[in-house]
Amino acid sequence: MCCANVPDAAMDPAIFFTELKRRKVYRVAVAYAIVAWLLIQATSILFPTFEAPSWVMKVFVTAVILGFPVALILAWAFDLTPEGLKRSDEVPQTQAIAPKAGKKWTAIIVAAAVLATSLLAFQFVRTRKSLTTELPKQTASTALQDKSVAVLPFENLSSDKENAFFAQGIQDEIITTLSRISGLRVISRTSTAHYNSAPENLAEIAQQLHVSHVLEGSVQKAGDQVHINVQLIQAETDAHLWAQSYDRRLNDIFSVEGEVAKSIADSLRTTLSPQEKARVEAKPTDNPDAYVIYLRARDYQTRPDNLLQDFRSAINLYEQAIGLDPKFALAHARLSASTSNLYHFYEPIEPWKQKAHAEALESLRLQPNLGEGHLALGLYHYYMESDYDAALRELGLAGNALPNDGDVGLYTAAIERRRGHWTEALTAYLRAEAIDPRNSVMLYDASQTFFGLRDWHTAAERMDRVLALFPDSFNVRIQRAYIEFFWKGATAPIKAAVESLPPNLDPDGVVTFARWDVSLMNRDAVAAEKALAACQLDTVASQTGVPLPKSYLQACVDLVRGNVAKARAEFEAARPAIEKTVANSPQDGVRHGQLGLLYAFLGRKDDALREGQRAMELKPISHDVIEGAVVEDFYTLICVYVGEKDKAISRIERLLTVPFAVDYADESVTLSDLRQRWEWDPLRNDPRFQKIIAGPEPKTWYK
């Protein structure tokens, strides 16, 4: 037996461990572990280089693991002597390998350990760098293997320029169809919208979008005849991988998107699963008139500033399309999503809520696996029910059917943000940014997130990128100026932004509100009154989404002037309209907060506090950190005007550290707001308030 000369080894642990050391089992174990790790690291690099199947790596690692106990058994059973290997029980201790040789083995082990540590450090640094830097520039060899594609705007060759929506719609539907293929990476239409139809600098555009391939196209429509020309280009080499022309009658146009998507997949050597093939080949409708109206609706739905009238127009057109084809599942889904957006941003009334739910369910009844249907239902749960778990569940189903749809990731990030899961939300936004770097909607939403966290520098940087993509967006220009105000306390950028806009541009009264707001920040009552007089609307959309009668805004001007009696009369004139908005939207916390502030201005303390409390009950910050913070801001301002100043200041101290207690409106709580806005004037002489505005802005706390 191999242990014949140590009969008590099994009995005496001290003798056993001494024997392990003499037979160099420890040394072999350490050496084996280090060498095995080095080999695994090396093969993880070499095997993919030679395109070895994945099972080869698994077999190799398994063999290495199984070899470890074998090595230990051999180390116990055999020893290295000047005459070569011998069984350990046949070798006297004096004939074992010389100490000098043992030192050489030790030196080899130490060197291997140093090498292993160096490789580990290199791997760590490389991994860290990959997480914090932009995607690497693609080389020609990797680009050819990369299955990423951007669909540039299609050129409208129709003699009737009104058909531009049709060319844009065909591009949009091809992107939507491609987004159903998991083996491709497809850039959103939002990212490509501002490019020309056939640019000369394809390689530069591909680098900006982080893609290897670009699809160009043109559309010509004359009556019911449609000519579509498309070509797939490898951007870095300018090689045309595939091109095709389609001449179809309008009633036969529906299959083109699927044919183009399958041809692109074939050109990029992407295999479609049976489910993907079915989704790609599915026709949205058999009614050509319904399809044309649907494309018009999409044009309104996807406009960058998403105004109230845009949503209303989209809803009206989707309803017309469904009237022509009640089984048009995709139109039902888009109608639901448009209605949810209208509810969330402008009109949170019960009929819109019921309609959004019914249309989403109908789309899924007609087509149970429709990704857009699950997306619409998820949006309903998010915007209308605040049921975040149900929303995420539907978004997960939508993501399975639409693996390249940017809205799925965007809404997922937004829900995590609203739940106060800041790390998850920011990670999702940054991941989406790396994949789709020029998606203005994503960049805008990310900017709003950093804005809510009072990270002014990053918020400004993201909004600047949105502004570079859409320099004519009045909304982005105004909000970028507000970020400058919150950051540095400067009102001049807001004034400059509104003055740079065309004089007749005032959708929903948004520009009027900004002019009025910045004028009162500067205590320029004349300019504020002039802005209101120039507005042709009876109500103006505030930044919180609550429609405010002009009489309410005029009352605020009168307060700044010190004319309390006139202000109270104007507030009283505005009261019925604001009470009606609450009656129409009884579950909307922000509207209750606005009504509470109106009551506070009117001196109705009990009513004001009741409405403020109701607002916080409807939107507790523990469930909705965005609107929850806004209604807490309203309650704080209510306290100021009902004589609860100590309570208001205590709340201010807390809200200065709360995410999203900042807004583009009068109830916002930042140091710049507290220092500049007239709404906080009743606190100016309070020592606690003076100490707050004299100090630096506290850190915003979030997890």
XYZ file of C-alpha atoms in Angstrom:
703
model
C 0.000 0.000 0.000
C 1.196 3.509 -0.641
C 0.869 4.435 3.024
C 2.697 1.402 4.449
C 5.532 3.474 5.958
C 3.111 5.830 7.765
C 0.758 3.409 9.471
C -0.653 6.015 11.854
C -1.453 8.667 9.222
C -5.170 7.970 9.318
C -5.080 8.079 13.094
C -2.877 11.127 13.745
C -3.822 14.341 11.833
C -0.415 15.910 12.574
C 1.435 13.018 10.926
C -1.024 13.050 8.007
C -0.496 16.752 7.242
C 3.278 16.367 7.627
C 3.148 13.594 5.062
C 1.082 15.818 2.710
C 3.803 18.427 2.936
C 6.628 15.885 2.422
C 4.963 14.464 -0.644
C 4.436 18.036 -1.977
C 0.664 17.584 -2.308
C 0.086 21.198 -1.212
C 2.528 22.481 -3.806
C 0.944 20.426 -6.570
C -2.548 21.654 -5.580
C -1.501 25.318 -5.757
C 0.417 24.846 -9.005
C -2.451 22.934 -10.609
C -5.014 25.574 -9.634
C -2.912 28.419 -11.066
C -2.012 26.622 -14.282
C -5.621 25.493 -14.751
C -6.857 29.058 -14.342
C -4.291 30.316 -16.859
C -5.296 27.651 -19.364
C -8.992 28.459 -19.009
C -8.272 32.166 -19.543
C -6.174 31.423 -22.605
C -8.700 29.064 -24.162
C -11.547 31.518 -23.545
C -9.679 33.862 -25.900
C -8.305 31.337 -28.396
C -11.365 29.115 -28.889
C -13.636 31.960 -30.120
C -10.806 33.202 -32.343
C -10.767 29.852 -34.155
C -14.597 29.678 -34.043
C -14.599 26.513 -31.938
C -18.096 25.307 -30.958
C -19.246 26.348 -27.483
C -19.320 22.708 -26.302
C -15.542 22.451 -26.765
C -14.974 24.995 -24.008
C -17.392 23.172 -21.720
C -15.596 19.840 -22.269
C -12.202 21.463 -21.649
C -13.262 23.086 -18.360
C -14.857 19.832 -17.192
C -11.638 17.923 -17.959
C -9.575 20.469 -16.041
C -11.852 20.186 -13.004
C -11.810 16.368 -13.069
C -8.030 16.426 -13.418
C -7.569 18.179 -10.077
C -8.231 15.166 -7.789
C -6.210 12.980 -10.174
C -3.217 15.318 -9.778
C -3.491 15.178 -5.982
C -3.626 11.360 -5.989
C -0.556 11.178 -8.240
C 1.290 13.674 -6.011
C 0.569 11.453 -3.011
C 1.448 8.225 -4.747
C 4.654 9.285 -6.565
C 7.721 11.361 -5.812
C 10.370 12.973 -7.995
C 13.899 11.611 -7.349
C 17.216 11.982 -9.175
C 16.417 8.629 -10.809
C 12.986 9.828 -11.947
C 9.474 9.153 -10.656
C 9.040 6.453 -7.994
C 6.240 5.326 -5.716
C 6.342 7.461 -2.567
C 6.351 4.489 -0.188
C 9.512 3.221 -1.916
C 11.446 6.497 -1.527
C 13.283 7.303 1.724
C 12.979 10.972 2.676
C 16.696 11.493 2.035
C 16.276 10.472 -1.629
C 13.450 12.903 -2.356
C 14.077 15.813 -4.712
C 16.800 18.154 -3.469
C 15.874 21.375 -1.630
C 17.424 23.460 -4.445
C 15.116 21.818 -6.960
C 12.229 22.384 -4.592
C 13.072 26.072 -4.522
C 12.970 26.113 -8.318
C 9.485 24.613 -8.209
C 8.490 27.268 -5.671
C 9.875 30.004 -7.902
C 7.894 28.644 -10.859
C 4.714 28.609 -8.798
C 5.323 32.188 -7.599
C 5.967 33.345 -11.176
C 2.778 31.664 -12.342
C 0.863 33.333 -9.524
C 2.246 36.748 -10.517
C 1.239 36.124 -14.134
C -2.221 35.013 -13.066
C -2.656 38.111 -10.905
C -1.555 40.347 -13.778
C -4.044 38.721 -16.145
C -6.785 39.095 -13.556
C -5.983 42.794 -13.123
C -5.942 43.314 -16.885
C -9.273 41.537 -17.245
C -10.774 43.702 -14.471
C -9.540 46.940 -16.016
C -10.773 45.898 -19.452
C -14.193 45.011 -18.061
C -14.462 48.252 -16.120
C -13.511 50.248 -19.179
C -16.134 48.502 -21.274
C -18.815 49.461 -18.767
C -17.926 53.143 -18.651
C -16.925 54.045 -22.180
C -18.856 54.271 -25.387
C -19.155 51.334 -27.717
C -15.893 50.731 -29.605
C -15.570 51.884 -33.150
C -16.255 48.987 -35.464
C -13.578 47.719 -37.764
C -14.319 46.462 -41.243
C -14.031 42.834 -40.171
C -16.345 43.124 -37.168
C -18.744 45.375 -39.022
C -19.352 42.728 -41.677
C -20.341 40.278 -38.953
C -22.439 42.782 -37.055
C -26.173 42.468 -37.699
C -27.139 46.050 -36.932
C -29.140 48.251 -39.267
C -30.522 51.780 -39.380
C -33.409 52.625 -41.700
C -32.946 56.190 -42.942
C -35.933 58.381 -43.883
C -37.390 57.363 -47.209
C -37.397 59.977 -49.947
C -40.840 61.072 -51.105
C -40.797 61.056 -54.914
C -44.522 61.658 -55.265
C -45.580 64.721 -57.215
C -48.020 65.441 -54.400
C -45.826 66.488 -51.490
C -48.735 65.815 -49.164
C -47.790 62.160 -49.573
C -44.671 62.705 -47.445
C -46.531 61.050 -44.571
C -46.879 57.924 -46.722
C -43.126 57.617 -47.365
C -42.459 58.228 -43.685
C -45.092 55.673 -42.759
C -43.573 52.980 -44.978
C -40.179 53.606 -43.350
C -41.777 53.417 -39.908
C -43.552 50.143 -40.668
C -40.364 48.559 -42.032
C -38.594 49.521 -38.792
C -41.485 48.057 -36.805
C -41.334 44.819 -38.788
C -37.554 44.559 -38.393
C -37.918 45.153 -34.650
C -39.690 41.783 -34.429
C -36.492 39.917 -35.400
C -34.350 39.122 -32.359
C -31.243 38.333 -34.407
C -30.981 41.921 -35.637
C -30.240 45.184 -33.850
C -32.485 47.877 -35.277
C -32.143 51.582 -34.578
C -35.338 53.463 -33.761
C -37.010 55.859 -36.155
C -36.507 58.616 -33.578
C -32.736 58.279 -33.955
C -32.797 58.463 -37.741
C -35.558 61.025 -38.263
C -33.301 64.058 -38.746
C -31.020 62.501 -41.379
C -31.419 63.049 -45.110
C -32.890 60.328 -47.287
C -29.691 59.539 -49.224
C -26.729 61.132 -47.435
C -23.195 61.031 -48.797
C -21.502 60.430 -45.437
C -22.906 56.974 -44.695
C -19.819 55.815 -42.795
C -20.028 58.806 -40.453
C -23.744 58.295 -39.873
C -23.216 54.601 -39.170
C -20.549 55.481 -36.621
C -22.891 57.987 -34.940
C -25.623 55.364 -34.732
C -23.297 52.471 -33.833
C -24.482 50.362 -36.771
C -22.821 48.567 -39.662
C -25.626 48.664 -42.223
C -27.962 51.310 -43.553
C -31.202 50.869 -45.474
C -32.049 53.662 -47.899
C -35.282 53.952 -49.816
C -37.720 56.030 -51.786
C -41.473 55.933 -52.228
C -43.576 57.230 -55.087
C -47.357 57.172 -54.814
C -49.713 58.114 -57.630
C -53.340 57.259 -57.038
C -53.422 53.611 -56.039
C -50.054 52.852 -57.673
C -47.021 52.676 -55.370
C -43.365 52.315 -56.344
C -40.910 51.509 -53.543
C -37.159 51.222 -54.006
C -34.867 50.024 -51.200
C -31.185 49.137 -50.897
C -29.144 47.716 -48.023
C -25.631 49.165 -47.772
C -22.607 48.075 -45.751
C -21.736 51.534 -44.460
C -17.971 51.310 -44.012
C -17.260 49.801 -47.429
C -20.266 51.364 -49.223
C -20.993 47.904 -50.635
C -24.586 47.334 -51.732
C -25.577 44.027 -50.160
C -29.102 43.925 -51.530
C -31.522 46.094 -53.506
C -35.067 45.661 -54.708
C -37.862 47.617 -56.352
C -41.536 46.980 -55.669
C -44.368 48.086 -57.947
C -47.656 47.443 -56.230
C -51.223 48.575 -56.180
C -52.259 50.102 -52.877
C -54.379 47.079 -51.971
C -51.273 44.880 -52.341
C -48.827 47.070 -50.417
C -49.167 45.327 -47.061
C -46.721 42.514 -47.743
C -43.831 44.789 -48.737
C -42.658 45.465 -45.167
C -42.418 41.738 -44.464
C -40.630 41.020 -47.739
C -38.074 43.760 -47.057
C -37.507 42.540 -43.500
C -36.945 38.935 -44.614
C -34.556 40.044 -47.368
C -32.522 42.085 -44.889
C -32.410 39.147 -42.487
C -31.234 36.870 -45.304
C -28.572 39.376 -46.389
C -27.258 39.579 -42.829
C -27.452 35.792 -42.425
C -30.060 35.930 -39.715
C -32.392 32.977 -39.278
C -35.970 33.719 -38.301
C -37.734 31.483 -35.816
C -41.170 30.189 -36.863
C -42.782 32.709 -34.511
C -40.724 35.576 -35.931
C -41.509 34.503 -39.476
C -45.225 34.530 -38.681
C -44.995 37.975 -37.069
C -43.021 39.407 -39.979
C -45.397 38.011 -42.609
C -48.580 39.083 -40.825
C -50.576 41.724 -42.719
C -51.857 44.546 -40.501
C -55.029 44.967 -42.590
C -56.516 44.081 -45.960
C -58.127 47.490 -46.365
C -55.890 49.954 -48.261
C -57.911 53.021 -47.250
C -57.691 52.036 -43.582
C -53.946 51.575 -43.969
C -53.407 55.041 -45.479
C -55.412 56.653 -42.675
C -53.438 54.596 -40.151
C -50.178 55.980 -41.570
C -51.530 59.536 -41.218
C -52.346 58.795 -37.586
C -48.823 57.488 -36.981
C -47.466 60.735 -38.383
C -49.292 62.700 -35.674
C -48.525 60.191 -32.929
C -44.764 60.252 -33.513
C -44.225 64.021 -33.767
C -41.430 65.162 -31.432
C -43.262 67.715 -29.237
C -46.448 65.601 -28.786
C -48.926 68.433 -28.401
C -52.509 68.058 -27.242
C -53.827 68.523 -30.770
C -51.384 65.925 -32.128
C -52.814 63.271 -29.814
C -56.384 64.272 -30.622
C -55.694 64.116 -34.359
C -54.034 60.711 -34.028
C -56.963 59.352 -32.016
C -59.478 60.645 -34.553
C -57.598 59.079 -37.477
C -57.118 55.721 -35.743
C -60.858 55.642 -35.095
C -61.480 56.293 -38.794
C -59.136 53.451 -39.768
C -60.870 51.080 -37.357
C -64.223 52.183 -38.759
C -63.078 50.912 -42.157
C -61.566 47.718 -40.713
C -62.779 46.788 -37.203
C -60.321 43.852 -37.190
C -57.293 46.149 -37.613
C -55.550 44.988 -34.393
C -52.499 47.221 -34.789
C -54.711 50.309 -35.137
C -56.565 49.331 -31.939
C -53.223 49.052 -30.120
C -51.957 52.411 -31.409
C -55.280 54.037 -30.525
C -54.965 52.726 -26.975
C -51.408 54.055 -26.631
C -52.365 57.501 -27.980
C -55.301 57.662 -25.576
C -53.067 56.722 -22.640
C -50.658 59.504 -23.552
C -53.491 62.019 -23.867
C -54.772 60.956 -20.440
C -51.353 61.125 -18.812
C -50.118 64.421 -20.195
C -53.283 66.449 -20.730
C -56.714 65.081 -19.845
C -56.873 62.490 -17.026
C -60.598 61.841 -17.375
C -62.505 58.585 -16.989
C -63.674 58.217 -20.633
C -60.075 58.198 -21.885
C -59.145 55.649 -19.240
C -61.942 53.306 -20.263
C -61.167 53.743 -23.954
C -57.458 53.015 -23.566
C -58.221 49.812 -21.674
C -60.900 48.628 -24.087
C -58.782 49.262 -27.193
C -55.753 47.454 -25.756
C -57.868 44.430 -24.858
C -59.513 44.447 -28.287
C -56.140 44.476 -30.050
C -55.070 41.409 -28.064
C -58.395 39.669 -28.628
C -57.893 40.063 -32.366
C -54.199 39.158 -32.258
C -53.203 37.627 -28.874
C -49.430 37.793 -29.412
C -49.349 41.332 -30.818
C -46.392 43.082 -29.209
C -47.916 46.526 -29.701
C -51.059 45.302 -27.944
C -49.104 44.222 -24.867
C -47.190 47.512 -24.990
C -50.475 49.448 -25.049
C -51.876 47.435 -22.141
C -48.658 48.009 -20.205
C -48.950 51.739 -20.841
C -52.532 51.660 -19.562
C -51.461 49.977 -16.307
C -48.571 52.435 -15.941
C -50.248 55.743 -16.764
C -53.801 55.114 -15.636
C -53.718 52.536 -12.855
C -50.215 53.107 -11.450
C -50.038 49.307 -11.298
C -46.333 48.993 -11.974
C -46.105 45.217 -11.583
C -48.852 44.660 -14.153
C -47.246 47.231 -16.449
C -43.848 45.536 -16.280
C -45.456 42.156 -16.905
C -47.085 43.436 -20.110
C -43.897 45.201 -21.182
C -42.056 41.911 -20.766
C -44.506 40.237 -23.133
C -44.145 43.146 -25.548
C -40.370 42.809 -25.416
C -40.593 39.133 -26.355
C -42.544 40.019 -29.495
C -40.639 43.245 -30.219
C -37.037 42.584 -29.144
C -35.772 45.749 -30.864
C -38.536 48.161 -29.855
C -37.034 51.095 -27.979
C -40.313 52.040 -26.290
C -40.283 48.830 -24.253
C -36.954 49.686 -22.637
C -37.882 53.349 -22.307
C -41.116 52.678 -20.428
C -39.433 50.039 -18.285
C -36.828 52.600 -17.215
C -39.540 55.197 -16.589
C -41.471 52.813 -14.345
C -38.357 51.983 -12.325
C -37.763 55.724 -11.983
C -41.310 56.359 -10.779
C -40.907 53.572 -8.206
C -37.781 55.266 -6.895
C -35.473 52.518 -8.162
C -32.934 55.059 -9.329
C -29.994 52.745 -9.928
C -32.098 50.427 -12.087
C -33.614 53.363 -13.979
C -30.294 55.082 -14.676
C -28.714 51.789 -15.717
C -31.578 51.165 -18.134
C -31.278 54.649 -19.640
C -27.507 54.362 -20.050
C -27.867 50.899 -21.608
C -30.479 52.213 -24.033
C -28.235 55.160 -24.839
C -25.346 52.849 -25.693
C -27.564 50.835 -28.046
C -29.473 53.725 -29.629
C -27.297 56.817 -29.015
C -29.308 59.381 -30.979
C -32.775 58.486 -29.745
C -34.053 61.924 -28.755
C -36.989 60.572 -26.734
C -34.651 58.434 -24.636
C -32.146 61.287 -24.217
C -34.948 63.652 -23.227
C -36.305 61.209 -20.661
C -32.814 60.595 -19.288
C -32.296 64.354 -19.027
C -35.536 64.634 -17.054
C -34.288 61.918 -14.720
C -31.025 63.720 -13.969
C -33.047 66.925 -13.705
C -35.236 65.343 -11.030
C -32.112 64.268 -9.131
C -30.779 67.855 -9.342
C -27.770 66.717 -11.335
C -27.940 69.884 -13.396
C -24.708 69.362 -15.327
C -25.700 65.930 -16.659
C -29.286 67.025 -17.282
C -28.017 69.962 -19.341
C -25.608 67.761 -21.304
C -28.377 65.320 -22.249
C -30.794 68.105 -23.147
C -28.119 69.763 -25.294
C -27.875 66.535 -27.266
C -31.640 66.527 -27.766
C -31.493 70.162 -28.857
C -28.765 69.349 -31.375
C -31.058 66.729 -32.892
C -34.181 68.919 -32.844
C -33.068 72.566 -32.753
C -36.542 73.782 -33.742
C -38.343 72.128 -30.833
C -39.790 74.985 -28.785
C -40.384 72.649 -25.852
C -36.764 71.478 -25.689
C -35.450 75.036 -26.037
C -37.602 76.277 -23.176
C -36.808 73.366 -20.880
C -33.076 73.650 -21.562
C -33.308 77.276 -20.455
C -35.122 76.264 -17.257
C -32.343 73.806 -16.437
C -29.921 76.743 -16.614
C -32.143 78.635 -14.174
C -32.289 75.780 -11.679
C -28.548 75.223 -12.009
C -27.265 78.806 -11.844
C -30.250 80.916 -10.842
C -30.199 82.812 -14.143
C -33.513 83.876 -15.682
C -31.947 85.423 -18.797
C -31.751 82.076 -20.685
C -35.512 81.538 -20.252
C -36.266 85.034 -21.465
C -33.917 84.598 -24.432
C -35.463 81.232 -25.317
C -39.043 82.518 -25.467
C -38.016 85.676 -27.322
C -36.261 83.574 -29.969
C -39.491 81.760 -30.869
C -41.800 82.882 -33.687
C -44.340 85.395 -32.335
C -47.395 83.313 -33.261
C -46.049 80.037 -31.887
C -47.962 79.204 -28.725
C -49.366 75.646 -28.820
C -51.597 74.997 -25.809
C -50.340 78.270 -24.302
C -47.005 76.695 -23.331
C -44.982 79.669 -24.584
C -47.324 82.142 -22.883
C -46.883 80.311 -19.592
C -43.078 80.510 -19.893
C -43.207 84.239 -20.761
C -45.534 84.905 -17.830
C -43.437 82.795 -15.471
C -40.042 84.342 -16.225
C -41.528 87.846 -16.127
C -42.848 87.300 -12.613
C -39.535 85.771 -11.520
C -38.030 89.114 -12.518
C -40.931 90.948 -10.790
C -41.828 92.481 -14.149
C -45.603 92.596 -13.824
C -45.983 94.678 -16.975
C -44.247 92.052 -19.133
C -46.287 89.255 -17.531
C -49.535 91.089 -18.206
C -48.450 91.793 -21.773
C -47.784 88.072 -22.335
C -51.287 87.209 -21.123
C -52.898 89.891 -23.259
C -51.163 88.557 -26.379
C -52.448 85.015 -25.803
C -55.562 84.113 -27.796
C -56.495 81.181 -25.540
C -58.881 81.247 -22.583
C -56.866 78.631 -20.706
C -53.128 78.058 -20.629
C -51.415 74.700 -20.093
C -49.185 74.848 -17.042
C -46.052 72.734 -16.851
C -47.846 70.387 -14.440
C -50.439 69.713 -17.151
C -53.281 71.493 -15.327
C -55.138 73.914 -17.638
C -55.245 77.303 -15.931
C -57.681 80.096 -16.829
C -55.970 83.329 -17.776
C -57.803 84.946 -14.869
C -55.764 82.760 -12.489
C -52.494 83.894 -14.064
C -53.676 87.526 -14.011
C -54.472 87.153 -10.308
C -50.868 86.104 -9.693
C -49.692 89.251 -11.500
C -51.921 91.315 -9.221
C -50.430 89.621 -6.152
C -46.924 90.546 -7.298
C -48.108 94.135 -7.673
C -49.508 94.019 -4.153
C -53.122 94.492 -5.263
C -54.615 91.803 -3.020
C -58.265 92.764 -3.527
C -58.019 92.653 -7.328
C -56.088 89.376 -7.123
C -58.787 87.788 -4.976
C -61.466 88.783 -7.474
C -59.481 87.222 -10.321
C -58.865 84.035 -8.306
C -62.595 83.831 -7.603
C -63.280 84.165 -11.330
C -60.898 81.262 -12.016
C -62.307 79.023 -9.277
C -65.214 77.373 -11.196
C -62.957 76.265 -14.057
C -60.310 74.770 -11.747
C -62.952 73.065 -9.607
C -64.376 71.586 -12.801
C -61.000 70.099 -13.778
C -60.906 68.363 -10.393
C -64.495 67.152 -10.739
C -63.654 65.719 -14.172
C -60.455 64.083 -12.870
C -61.177 63.194 -9.227
C -58.267 60.732 -9.020
C -55.635 63.199 -10.237
C -53.530 64.345 -7.305
C -51.854 67.249 -9.092
C -55.221 68.845 -9.906
C -56.263 68.572 -6.256
C -52.983 70.231 -5.290
C -53.586 73.088 -7.732
C -57.116 73.588 -6.390
C -55.755 73.589 -2.842
C -53.320 76.370 -3.758
C -56.173 78.384 -5.298
C -58.147 78.021 -2.059
C -55.069 79.138 -0.110
C -54.807 82.289 -2.241
C -58.508 82.906 -1.501
C -57.925 82.540 2.256
C -59.980 79.340 2.542
C -57.587 77.558 4.896
C -59.603 74.435 5.690
C -60.496 73.824 2.055
C -56.902 74.411 0.990
C -55.453 71.959 3.522
C -58.134 69.389 2.690
C -57.316 69.478 -1.016
C -53.587 69.366 -0.313
C -54.032 66.333 1.924
C -56.234 64.655 -0.665
C -53.560 65.222 -3.297
C -50.962 63.448 -1.154
C -53.376 60.581 -0.442
C -53.947 60.058 -4.160
C -50.255 60.301 -5.043
C -48.207 59.159 -2.035
C -44.519 59.694 -2.618
C -43.898 56.143 -1.407
C -45.682 54.857 -4.529
C -45.008 57.579 -7.109
C -41.842 59.543 -6.458
C -42.495 61.993 -9.314
C -46.084 63.139 -8.891
C -45.804 62.358 -5.191
C -43.047 64.956 -4.875
C -45.015 67.487 -6.955
C -48.115 67.264 -4.731
C -45.909 67.577 -1.647
C -44.516 70.763 -3.177
C -48.074 72.033 -3.625
C -48.915 71.227 -0.014
C -45.828 73.115 1.146
C -46.845 76.209 -0.817
C -50.375 75.867 0.561
C -48.910 75.957 4.074
C -47.135 79.225 3.215
C -50.401 80.961 2.277
C -52.581 79.635 5.108
C -50.226 80.857 7.827
C -48.409 77.566 8.553
C -44.988 79.072 7.851
C -42.936 76.998 10.311
C -44.457 73.844 8.898
C -43.733 75.044 5.373
C -40.073 75.750 6.141
C -39.617 72.351 7.783
C -41.066 70.768 4.684
C -38.781 72.857 2.455
C -35.733 71.594 4.363
C -36.784 68.029 3.638
C -37.941 68.561 0.058
C -34.610 70.111 -0.918
C -33.165 66.604 -0.546
C -36.066 64.720 -2.195
C -35.811 63.626 -5.850
C -38.276 65.262 -8.241
C -39.422 67.946 -5.801
C -38.404 70.140 -8.725
C -40.630 71.111 -11.624
C -41.000 73.691 -14.384
C -43.709 75.423 -12.363
C -44.317 77.669 -9.381
C -44.467 74.961 -6.704
C -40.925 73.738 -7.446
C -38.450 73.463 -4.557
C -34.838 74.254 -5.433
C -32.579 76.982 -4.086
C -33.038 78.951 -7.303
C -36.828 78.726 -6.954
C -36.727 79.764 -3.322
C -34.462 82.712 -4.094
C -36.246 83.953 -7.229
C -39.930 83.061 -7.271
C -42.551 85.448 -5.945
C -44.561 82.558 -4.480
C -42.069 82.240 -1.628
C -42.026 85.975 -0.796
C -44.091 85.578 2.423
C -41.098 83.694 3.920
C -38.411 86.252 3.015
C -38.117 87.731 6.518
C -38.011 84.410 8.365
C -34.497 83.664 9.762
C -34.809 79.933 9.028
C -35.755 80.631 5.425
C -32.946 83.171 5.078
C -30.480 80.580 6.330
C -31.731 78.057 3.773
C -31.374 80.360 0.764
C -27.979 81.630 1.961
C -26.457 78.183 2.077
C -25.451 75.708 -0.618
C -28.061 73.390 -2.088
C -28.249 70.187 -0.013
C -27.488 66.840 -1.584
C -30.448 65.057 -3.151
C -30.659 61.631 -1.549
C -31.635 58.564 -3.507
C -30.760 54.879 -3.654
